[in-house]
Amino acid sequence: MSSLRNANERVAYSRTFYRDTEVYINKLGIRDLGFLEAAERRLTEQRAAEGFPVRAHYRTYAGFKAIHRHLFQDLYQWAGRERNYTTGRGSVPFAVPGYISGWMEDLFKQLAGDRYLVGRSKRDFAAEAVRYVNEINAGHPFIDGNGRAQRFWLRMLADNAGFDLALGSRDRKRWNEASRIGFIKQDHRPMARLIQSRLRPHDPA
């Protein structure tokens, strides 16, 4: 992927990691990858448990960025900020930095036009939501933590549409594989099946 980066992106990439490591520069000064991953799990779980700020519930790109910022604010300066270098899955690149903002803003405008999927059956919600999930993944706006931000965003979207979405840590591997297939093969079916299997209508009041 480095061959796709221009000089400015290579500088940005180098400034993201501690020298000669694959460890993100972080606010705690952790330089061991395993320790950083453990701290990341603990701190993001704590932030999620305390609840999200009002702006994170806005069904806009700004709201999506606020979800990421809330989850990762204790560790990374780039929490909630757009990625500034090209990355991808294998040899297939995600959206290049100059296209991320437009890509994401357009998606959220389309979502507004679809009335945020309100009024859909469980099957239809999953079938329509998966397109947004996979397109957001293709945009991949953040350096890391995209999947976690997406899952919390999707729970909020489902809640607004009248569903509980019970995605948990047990689903992480299945989510990641469905994301890979959706991105590499443009096959939405694995992600749609996962989402539908975890949706439940809200209990009547």
Coordinates of C-alpha atoms in Angstrom, one line a residue:
M1 CA 0.0 0.0 0.0
S2 CA 2.9 2.4 0.6
S3 CA 3.4 2.6 -3.2
L4 CA 0.1 4.4 -3.4
R5 CA 1.1 7.1 -1.0
N6 CA 2.5 10.4 -2.1
A7 CA 5.3 12.1 -0.1
N8 CA 2.9 14.0 2.2
E9 CA 1.1 10.8 3.0
R10 CA 4.3 9.0 3.7
V11 CA 5.2 11.7 6.2
A12 CA 1.7 11.5 7.8
Y13 CA 2.0 7.7 8.0
S14 CA 5.5 7.9 9.7
R15 CA 4.1 10.3 12.3
T16 CA 1.4 7.9 13.3
F17 CA 3.7 5.2 14.7
Y18 CA 6.6 5.1 17.1
R19 CA 9.8 4.8 15.1
D20 CA 10.5 1.3 13.8
T21 CA 7.3 -0.1 15.3
E22 CA 3.7 -0.9 14.4
V23 CA 2.5 0.8 17.6
Y24 CA 0.4 3.9 17.3
I25 CA 1.7 7.0 19.0
N26 CA -0.7 7.3 22.0
K27 CA -1.4 9.6 24.9
L28 CA -0.3 7.0 27.4
G29 CA 3.1 6.5 25.9
I30 CA 2.6 2.8 25.6
R31 CA 5.1 1.3 23.2
D32 CA 4.1 -2.4 23.4
L33 CA 1.5 -3.5 20.9
G34 CA -0.1 -6.0 23.2
F35 CA -0.4 -3.5 26.1
L36 CA -1.8 -0.9 23.8
E37 CA -4.5 -3.2 22.5
A38 CA -5.4 -4.2 26.0
A39 CA -5.6 -0.5 27.0
E40 CA -7.7 0.3 24.0
R41 CA -10.2 -2.4 24.8
R42 CA -10.5 -1.3 28.4
L43 CA -10.8 2.4 27.7
T44 CA -13.2 2.1 24.8
E45 CA -15.4 -0.2 26.8
Q46 CA -15.4 2.3 29.6
R47 CA -16.3 5.2 27.3
A48 CA -19.1 3.2 25.7
A49 CA -20.5 2.2 29.1
E50 CA -20.7 5.8 30.2
G51 CA -22.9 6.7 27.2
F52 CA -22.3 8.8 24.2
P53 CA -22.6 12.6 24.1
V54 CA -25.7 14.1 22.4
R55 CA -23.7 15.1 19.2
A56 CA -22.8 11.4 18.7
H57 CA -26.5 10.6 18.2
Y58 CA -26.9 13.0 15.3
R59 CA -27.5 10.9 12.2
T60 CA -24.9 12.7 10.2
Y61 CA -21.2 12.3 9.3
A62 CA -20.4 14.7 12.1
G63 CA -22.3 12.4 14.5
F64 CA -20.4 9.4 13.2
K65 CA -17.1 11.2 13.8
A66 CA -18.3 12.1 17.3
I67 CA -18.8 8.4 18.1
H68 CA -15.2 7.6 17.1
R69 CA -13.9 10.6 19.1
H70 CA -15.8 9.5 22.2
L71 CA -14.5 6.0 22.1
F72 CA -10.8 6.7 21.4
Q73 CA -10.3 10.2 23.0
D74 CA -8.2 8.8 25.8
L75 CA -5.6 7.3 23.6
Y76 CA -5.2 9.0 20.2
Q77 CA -4.9 12.6 19.0
W78 CA -6.6 11.5 15.8
A79 CA -9.8 10.2 17.5
G80 CA -12.7 11.4 15.4
R81 CA -10.4 12.9 12.7
E82 CA -10.2 11.7 9.1
R83 CA -7.4 9.5 8.0
N84 CA -4.6 11.4 6.2
Y85 CA -2.8 8.6 4.4
T86 CA -3.9 5.8 2.1
T87 CA -4.5 2.4 3.5
G88 CA -6.5 -0.6 2.4
R89 CA -7.2 -4.3 2.8
G90 CA -4.4 -6.2 1.1
S91 CA -3.7 -4.6 -2.3
V92 CA -7.2 -3.0 -2.5
P93 CA -7.2 0.6 -1.2
F94 CA -9.9 2.3 0.9
A95 CA -10.9 5.8 -0.2
V96 CA -7.9 8.0 -0.6
P97 CA -7.8 10.9 1.9
G98 CA -8.9 13.6 -0.5
Y99 CA -12.2 11.7 -1.2
I100 CA -13.1 10.6 2.3
S101 CA -15.1 13.7 3.3
G102 CA -17.2 13.8 0.1
W103 CA -17.7 10.1 0.2
M104 CA -19.0 10.1 3.7
E105 CA -21.1 13.2 3.4
D106 CA -22.8 11.8 0.3
L107 CA -23.6 8.5 2.1
F108 CA -25.2 10.3 5.0
K109 CA -27.3 12.4 2.7
Q110 CA -28.5 9.3 1.0
L111 CA -29.3 7.8 4.4
A112 CA -31.4 10.9 5.2
G113 CA -33.2 10.5 1.9
D114 CA -34.0 6.9 3.0
R115 CA -35.5 8.3 6.2
Y116 CA -32.8 6.6 8.2
L117 CA -34.5 3.3 7.4
V118 CA -37.5 4.0 9.7
G119 CA -40.6 1.9 9.0
R120 CA -38.7 -1.1 7.6
S121 CA -39.3 -4.7 8.5
K122 CA -36.4 -6.5 10.2
R123 CA -35.4 -8.1 6.9
D124 CA -35.7 -4.9 5.0
F125 CA -33.7 -2.9 7.6
A126 CA -30.9 -5.4 7.4
A127 CA -30.9 -5.5 3.6
E128 CA -30.8 -1.7 3.3
A129 CA -28.5 -1.0 6.3
V130 CA -25.8 -3.4 4.9
R131 CA -25.2 -1.1 1.9
Y132 CA -24.4 1.8 4.2
V133 CA -22.2 -0.4 6.5
N134 CA -20.1 -1.7 3.5
E135 CA -19.9 1.7 1.9
I136 CA -18.7 3.3 5.2
N137 CA -16.2 0.5 5.5
A138 CA -15.0 1.3 1.9
G139 CA -14.6 4.9 2.9
H140 CA -12.7 3.9 6.1
P141 CA -12.5 7.4 7.4
F142 CA -10.3 6.8 10.5
I143 CA -6.8 5.4 10.9
D144 CA -8.2 2.6 13.1
G145 CA -11.3 1.8 15.1
N146 CA -13.6 2.0 12.1
G147 CA -15.4 -1.2 12.8
R148 CA -16.1 -0.4 16.4
A149 CA -17.4 3.1 15.5
Q150 CA -19.6 1.5 12.9
R151 CA -21.1 -1.1 15.3
F152 CA -22.1 1.6 17.8
W153 CA -23.5 3.8 15.0
L154 CA -25.5 0.9 13.6
R155 CA -27.0 0.2 17.1
M156 CA -28.1 3.8 17.2
L157 CA -29.6 3.6 13.7
A158 CA -31.4 0.4 14.6
D159 CA -32.7 1.9 17.8
N160 CA -34.1 4.9 16.0
A161 CA -35.8 2.5 13.5
G162 CA -37.5 0.5 16.3
F163 CA -35.0 -2.3 16.8
D164 CA -32.5 -3.5 19.3
L165 CA -29.3 -4.7 17.7
A166 CA -27.5 -7.2 19.9
L167 CA -24.0 -7.1 18.4
G168 CA -21.4 -8.2 20.9
S169 CA -17.8 -9.2 21.2
R170 CA -18.8 -12.7 20.1
D171 CA -19.6 -11.3 16.7
R172 CA -16.4 -9.5 16.1
K173 CA -14.7 -12.2 13.9
R174 CA -17.9 -12.7 11.9
W175 CA -18.3 -8.9 11.5
N176 CA -14.7 -8.6 10.3
E177 CA -15.1 -11.4 7.8
A178 CA -18.4 -10.1 6.5
S179 CA -16.7 -6.6 6.1
R180 CA -13.8 -8.2 4.2
I181 CA -16.2 -10.0 1.8
G182 CA -18.3 -6.9 1.4
F183 CA -15.3 -4.8 0.5
I184 CA -13.3 -7.3 -1.6
K185 CA -16.1 -9.1 -3.3
Q186 CA -18.9 -6.5 -3.1
D187 CA -21.1 -9.3 -1.6
H188 CA -23.4 -7.9 1.0
R189 CA -25.1 -11.1 2.0
P190 CA -22.8 -12.2 4.9
M191 CA -23.2 -8.8 6.6
A192 CA -27.0 -8.7 6.0
R193 CA -27.4 -12.2 7.5
L194 CA -25.4 -11.1 10.6
I195 CA -27.3 -7.9 11.1
Q196 CA -30.7 -9.6 10.6
S197 CA -29.8 -12.4 13.1
R198 CA -29.1 -9.8 15.8
L199 CA -32.1 -7.5 15.3
R200 CA -35.1 -7.6 17.6
P201 CA -38.1 -5.3 17.5
H202 CA -38.4 -3.0 20.5
D203 CA -40.7 -4.4 23.2
P204 CA -44.0 -2.7 23.2
A205 CA -44.3 -0.1 26.0

